[in-house]
Tab-separated table of C-alpha atoms and ligand atoms in Angstrom:
chain	number	residue	atom	x	y	z
Q	24	MET	CA	91.911	105.530	72.197
Q	25	SER	CA	91.142	109.042	70.711
Q	26	ASP	CA	93.929	110.543	72.482
Q	27	PRO	CA	96.388	111.271	69.681
Q	28	GLN	CA	99.307	111.203	72.275
Q	29	SER	CA	98.358	107.969	73.981
Q	30	HIS	CA	101.573	106.489	72.342
Q	31	ARG	CA	103.710	108.626	74.588
Q	32	GLN	CA	104.960	107.476	78.061
Q	33	LEU	CA	103.464	108.929	80.754
Q	34	VAL	CA	104.751	110.245	83.969
Q	35	VAL	CA	102.547	110.586	86.732
Q	36	GLY	CA	103.372	112.529	90.039
Q	37	ASN	CA	101.949	111.056	93.322
Q	38	TRP	CA	102.034	113.965	95.704
Q	39	LYS	CA	101.252	111.587	98.557
Q	40	MET	CA	100.200	113.526	101.558
Q	41	HIS	CA	102.233	116.581	101.026
Q	42	GLY	CA	101.225	120.118	100.108
Q	43	SER	CA	99.540	123.130	100.924
Q	44	HIS	CA	97.370	125.564	99.260
Q	45	ALA	CA	100.465	128.005	98.652
Q	46	VAL	CA	102.714	125.316	98.042
Q	47	ASN	CA	100.897	123.429	95.503
Q	48	GLU	CA	100.124	127.251	93.798
Q	49	ALA	CA	104.182	127.744	93.060
Q	50	LEU	CA	104.336	123.724	92.121
Q	51	LEU	CA	101.600	123.775	89.633
Q	52	GLU	CA	102.257	127.341	87.869
Q	53	ALA	CA	105.901	125.953	87.545
Q	54	LEU	CA	104.687	122.577	85.937
Q	55	LYS	CA	102.046	124.652	83.801
Q	56	SER	CA	104.532	127.187	82.161
Q	57	ALA	CA	107.207	124.345	81.633
Q	58	GLY	CA	106.224	124.372	77.791
Q	59	PRO	CA	105.889	121.435	75.635
Q	60	LEU	CA	107.371	117.875	77.142
Q	61	PRO	CA	108.154	114.650	75.271
Q	62	CYS	CA	105.692	112.867	77.404
Q	63	ASN	CA	102.177	112.740	78.900
Q	64	ALA	CA	102.025	113.984	82.502
Q	65	ALA	CA	100.165	114.099	85.409
Q	66	VAL	CA	99.769	114.992	89.016
Q	67	CYS	CA	97.893	112.985	91.597
Q	68	ALA	CA	96.991	115.361	94.643
Q	69	PRO	CA	95.429	114.872	97.814
Q	70	PHE	CA	91.590	115.167	97.709
Q	71	PRO	CA	91.339	118.639	99.012
Q	72	TYR	CA	93.451	119.967	96.781
Q	73	LEU	CA	92.031	118.462	93.535
Q	74	ALA	CA	89.965	121.343	92.427
Q	75	GLN	CA	92.786	123.846	92.852
Q	76	THR	CA	94.741	121.384	90.749
Q	77	ALA	CA	92.142	121.060	87.952
Q	78	GLU	CA	91.573	124.739	88.098
Q	79	ARG	CA	95.573	125.472	87.766
Q	80	LEU	CA	96.099	122.992	85.113
Q	81	ALA	CA	92.982	123.661	83.226
Q	82	ARG	CA	94.436	124.562	79.399
Q	83	SER	CA	97.577	122.782	80.052
Q	84	ALA	CA	98.948	119.867	78.573
Q	85	ILE	CA	99.504	118.191	82.493
Q	86	SER	CA	96.492	116.003	83.594
Q	87	TRP	CA	95.398	115.576	87.042
Q	88	GLY	CA	94.053	112.496	89.234
Q	89	ALA	CA	93.479	111.210	92.759
Q	90	GLN	CA	95.344	108.872	94.698
Q	91	ASP	CA	92.788	106.466	95.684
Q	92	CYS	CA	88.890	106.147	95.275
Q	93	SER	CA	85.932	104.278	96.867
Q	94	ALA	CA	85.093	100.860	95.742
Q	95	HIS	CA	81.458	101.741	96.516
Q	96	GLU	CA	79.128	104.116	94.587
Q	97	GLN	CA	77.880	106.100	97.332
Q	98	GLY	CA	76.378	105.670	100.861
Q	99	ALA	CA	77.313	105.715	104.614
Q	100	TYR	CA	81.351	105.198	103.893
Q	101	THR	CA	82.510	108.222	106.075
Q	102	GLY	CA	85.836	109.820	104.907
Q	103	GLU	CA	85.664	108.107	101.456
Q	104	VAL	CA	85.267	109.733	97.977
Q	105	SER	CA	83.788	107.689	95.438
Q	106	ALA	CA	84.780	107.643	91.663
Q	107	ALA	CA	81.045	109.311	90.380
Q	108	MET	CA	82.685	112.380	92.607
Q	109	LEU	CA	85.992	112.480	90.903
Q	110	ALA	CA	84.402	112.318	87.491
Q	111	ASP	CA	81.811	114.838	88.440
Q	112	PHE	CA	84.697	117.555	88.058
Q	113	GLY	CA	86.981	115.924	85.160
Q	114	CYS	CA	89.386	113.441	86.984
Q	115	ARG	CA	91.164	111.349	84.790
Q	116	TYR	CA	92.912	109.037	86.886
Q	117	ALA	CA	92.867	107.221	90.292
Q	118	ILE	CA	95.793	105.524	91.752
Q	119	VAL	CA	94.547	102.076	93.286
Q	120	GLY	CA	96.221	99.987	95.510
Q	121	HIS	CA	99.132	101.804	96.143
Q	122	SER	CA	101.401	99.958	98.760
Q	123	GLU	CA	101.047	102.121	101.304
Q	124	ARG	CA	97.403	101.700	101.250
Q	125	ARG	CA	97.707	97.991	101.245
Q	126	ALA	CA	100.019	98.101	104.091
Q	127	LEU	CA	98.381	100.769	106.336
Q	128	HIS	CA	94.809	100.462	105.644
Q	129	ALA	CA	94.890	96.376	104.689
Q	130	GLU	CA	93.486	96.724	101.313
Q	131	SER	CA	93.043	93.268	99.876
Q	132	ASP	CA	93.878	92.296	96.314
Q	133	GLN	CA	90.099	91.934	95.880
Q	134	LEU	CA	89.111	95.452	97.358
Q	135	VAL	CA	91.810	97.193	95.081
Q	136	ALA	CA	90.132	95.338	91.847
Q	137	ASP	CA	87.033	96.523	92.992
Q	138	LYS	CA	88.248	100.127	93.471
Q	139	ALA	CA	89.662	99.855	89.693
Q	140	GLN	CA	86.068	98.500	88.430
Q	141	ALA	CA	84.335	101.398	90.307
Q	142	ALA	CA	86.921	103.991	88.840
Q	143	LEU	CA	86.621	102.576	85.602
Q	144	ALA	CA	82.599	102.268	85.623
Q	145	ARG	CA	82.884	106.257	85.796
Q	146	GLY	CA	85.302	106.848	83.065
Q	147	VAL	CA	88.384	107.298	85.648
Q	148	THR	CA	91.609	105.597	84.480
Q	149	PRO	CA	92.830	103.351	87.554
Q	150	ILE	CA	96.394	103.052	88.172
Q	151	VAL	CA	96.682	99.967	89.804
Q	152	CYS	CA	99.927	99.616	91.820
Q	153	VAL	CA	101.642	96.071	92.491
Q	154	GLY	CA	104.673	95.470	93.929
Q	155	GLU	CA	106.654	93.105	96.513
Q	156	THR	CA	108.386	93.726	99.752
Q	157	LEU	CA	112.043	93.301	100.187
Q	158	ALA	CA	111.296	90.009	102.358
Q	159	GLU	CA	109.155	88.659	99.375
Q	160	ARG	CA	112.166	89.269	96.844
Q	161	ASP	CA	114.692	88.028	98.992
Q	162	ALA	CA	112.231	84.819	99.331
Q	163	GLY	CA	111.893	84.515	95.671
Q	164	GLN	CA	108.271	85.202	95.353
Q	165	THR	CA	108.391	88.455	93.381
Q	166	ASP	CA	106.575	86.686	90.236
Q	167	ALA	CA	104.289	84.936	92.628
Q	168	VAL	CA	103.516	88.299	94.458
Q	169	VAL	CA	103.021	90.703	91.658
Q	170	LYS	CA	101.006	87.948	89.569
Q	171	ARG	CA	98.279	87.341	92.285
Q	172	GLN	CA	98.058	91.319	92.543
Q	173	LEU	CA	97.250	91.791	88.891
Q	174	SER	CA	95.453	88.779	88.557
Q	175	ALA	CA	92.736	89.696	90.958
Q	176	VAL	CA	92.148	93.043	88.864
Q	177	ILE	CA	92.191	91.214	85.608
Q	178	HIS	CA	89.555	88.740	86.744
Q	179	THR	CA	87.291	91.551	87.970
Q	180	LEU	CA	87.587	94.082	85.526
Q	181	ALA	CA	87.390	91.011	82.476
Q	182	HIS	CA	87.092	92.462	79.114
Q	183	CYS	CA	87.521	96.069	80.232
Q	184	ALA	CA	91.111	94.946	81.755
Q	185	SER	CA	93.150	97.078	78.923
Q	186	GLU	CA	91.524	100.409	80.118
Q	187	MET	CA	93.574	100.303	83.176
Q	188	MET	CA	97.178	101.012	83.751
Q	189	VAL	CA	99.511	99.138	86.004
Q	190	ALA	CA	102.222	100.730	88.146
Q	191	TYR	CA	104.870	97.822	89.341
Q	192	GLU	CA	106.393	99.897	92.659
Q	193	PRO	CA	108.810	97.235	94.593
Q	194	VAL	CA	107.820	98.447	98.085
Q	195	TRP	CA	111.571	98.357	98.872
Q	196	ALA	CA	112.285	100.946	96.657
Q	197	ILE	CA	109.610	103.362	97.954
Q	198	GLY	CA	110.989	106.544	99.418
Q	199	THR	CA	114.255	104.647	100.152
Q	200	GLY	CA	116.561	105.865	97.495
Q	201	LEU	CA	116.849	102.258	96.449
Q	202	THR	CA	116.014	102.024	92.871
Q	203	ALA	CA	115.373	98.638	90.986
Q	204	THR	CA	117.814	98.289	88.368
Q	205	PRO	CA	116.160	98.854	84.858
Q	206	GLU	CA	116.816	94.928	84.328
Q	207	GLN	CA	115.194	94.362	87.240
Q	208	ALA	CA	112.213	96.510	86.807
Q	209	GLN	CA	112.236	95.377	82.870
Q	210	ALA	CA	111.929	91.606	83.958
Q	211	VAL	CA	108.876	92.403	86.299
Q	212	HIS	CA	107.217	94.307	83.512
Q	213	ALA	CA	107.614	91.768	81.197
Q	214	LEU	CA	106.040	89.157	83.526
Q	215	LEU	CA	103.273	91.666	83.813
Q	216	ARG	CA	102.930	92.257	79.981
Q	217	ALA	CA	102.880	88.524	79.294
Q	218	GLN	CA	99.929	88.225	81.899
Q	219	LEU	CA	97.815	91.170	80.496
Q	220	HIS	CA	98.723	89.746	76.697
Q	221	ALA	CA	96.979	86.328	78.204
Q	222	ALA	CA	93.756	88.483	79.381
Q	223	THR	CA	93.609	90.698	76.626
Q	224	GLU	CA	94.610	91.804	72.987
Q	225	HIS	CA	95.320	95.319	73.865
Q	226	ALA	CA	98.067	94.206	76.140
Q	227	ALA	CA	100.936	95.930	74.021
Q	228	SER	CA	99.456	99.151	74.220
Q	229	MET	CA	98.669	99.444	77.725
Q	230	LYS	CA	100.836	101.557	79.872
Q	231	LEU	CA	102.993	99.785	82.606
Q	232	LEU	CA	104.778	102.525	84.555
Q	233	TYR	CA	107.507	101.965	87.025
Q	234	GLY	CA	107.578	103.776	90.566
Q	235	GLY	CA	110.247	103.449	93.417
Q	236	SER	CA	112.935	106.275	93.877
Q	237	VAL	CA	112.646	107.447	90.157
Q	238	LYS	CA	114.943	110.564	90.020
Q	239	PRO	CA	116.181	112.955	87.198
Q	240	ASP	CA	119.433	110.583	87.006
Q	241	ASN	CA	118.032	107.220	86.709
Q	242	ALA	CA	114.907	108.055	84.797
Q	243	ALA	CA	116.230	107.872	81.201
Q	244	SER	CA	117.569	104.420	82.095
Q	245	LEU	CA	114.588	102.811	83.506
Q	246	PHE	CA	112.245	104.773	80.703
Q	247	ALA	CA	114.447	103.165	78.063
Q	248	GLN	CA	113.297	99.519	78.888
Q	249	PRO	CA	110.977	97.910	76.572
Q	250	ASP	CA	107.984	97.270	78.699
Q	251	ILE	CA	108.404	100.184	80.655
Q	252	ASP	CA	105.908	103.235	79.811
Q	253	GLY	CA	106.559	105.811	82.035
Q	254	GLY	CA	106.820	106.458	85.802
Q	255	LEU	CA	104.888	106.928	88.983
Q	256	ILE	CA	106.920	109.570	90.927
Q	257	GLY	CA	106.785	110.068	94.808
Q	258	GLY	CA	109.187	112.420	96.334
Q	259	ALA	CA	110.661	113.711	93.317
Q	260	SER	CA	107.293	114.774	91.979
Q	261	LEU	CA	107.333	117.775	94.782
Q	262	LYS	CA	109.872	119.405	92.954
Q	263	ALA	CA	109.045	120.797	89.842
Q	264	ILE	CA	112.642	121.240	88.533
Q	265	ASP	CA	112.972	117.443	89.313
Q	266	PHE	CA	109.520	116.182	88.058
Q	267	LEU	CA	110.298	118.234	84.958
Q	268	ALA	CA	113.517	116.626	84.337
Q	269	ILE	CA	112.088	113.240	84.864
Q	270	CYS	CA	109.370	113.973	82.317
Q	271	ARG	CA	112.136	115.204	79.600
Q	272	ALA	CA	114.000	111.948	80.132
Q	273	ALA	CA	110.813	110.148	78.238
Q	274	GLN	CA	111.635	108.108	75.388
Q	275	ARG	CA	108.866	107.737	73.318
W	12	13P	P1	109.285	107.524	95.578
W	12	13P	O1	109.613	108.375	94.187
W	12	13P	O2	109.375	108.781	96.514
W	12	13P	O3	109.997	106.324	95.927
W	12	13P	O4	107.693	107.141	95.676
W	12	13P	C1	107.243	106.237	94.888
W	12	13P	C2	106.114	106.038	94.714
W	12	13P	O5	105.386	105.268	95.920
W	12	13P	C3	104.909	106.450	93.811
W	12	13P	O6	103.763	106.109	93.764
C-alpha cells in the first residue's frame, strides 16, 4: 500500500440514515477543523450527501465512503448505486453486508461477497461487516456464524482478499448500548485474523474494525486489543465531539 499512514488504526463513522444538508455542514466543519488525529478517520454518509461530504472534506485528513454499493456493474437496478459511480468521484470505502442490510434487505453471504468484489474491482475498499445475533451467541454459534460470513467473501475475492477490511459488529451490540467486552471482541477478531491468515499472507496488516456501541469511554480499551485495528462507529459518529474523542482513543 502506498499510503504511508496505512499502519495507523482506522476509525470510520457510519452515519446510517441520519443527517441533512445543514446538519452535515456543521458536523463536517467540526471534523475538518479538529486538527491532527492519531488515527486515520473516515465517514460513510448516505448517498445523497456523498458529494457534499467529498466537497467539505477535500484537502482534509478525513476520508469518506458509502454505506453500500450494488453488486452489479450497471443496468436496470432501480435505486441501486454502482461501485463505478462511487469511484467516479473519489469514494474510498464502501461498507457492505452491514447487519441492518442483511436483516432488513435479506442480503445473503454471497450477495455481500459479490458487493465486496464489485467495490474492489473499481478501487473502492469494501468494509465487510460480520457479526452474530444474540440468539446465535447464546446458542454458542458466534464462531461458526462469523466464519461462514467471512468465508463467502474470502472465497469470492480469492487473491484480492487482503484488499478488503473487515468489521466485526455483534448485532446485539449495535445501537443497544451493550458493547462486547474488549476480551469478547478480541476473541472474535483473533478468530477472523486466523481465518484470513489461512487465505492470504497479508492478514497481519489487514484492518479488522470493531463496531457496536463504541463510545468515547470504551473506545480506548477496545482499541488496545491486539487484533482490533480501529472501529466502525454508529450513533457516536453523529456528534463531532464524540467521534473525535473516539478517534483520539486510537492506539497505534
Ligand atoms: P452503534 O455505534 O450506534 O452501536 O452502531 C454500530 C454500527 O452499526 C456501525 O456500523
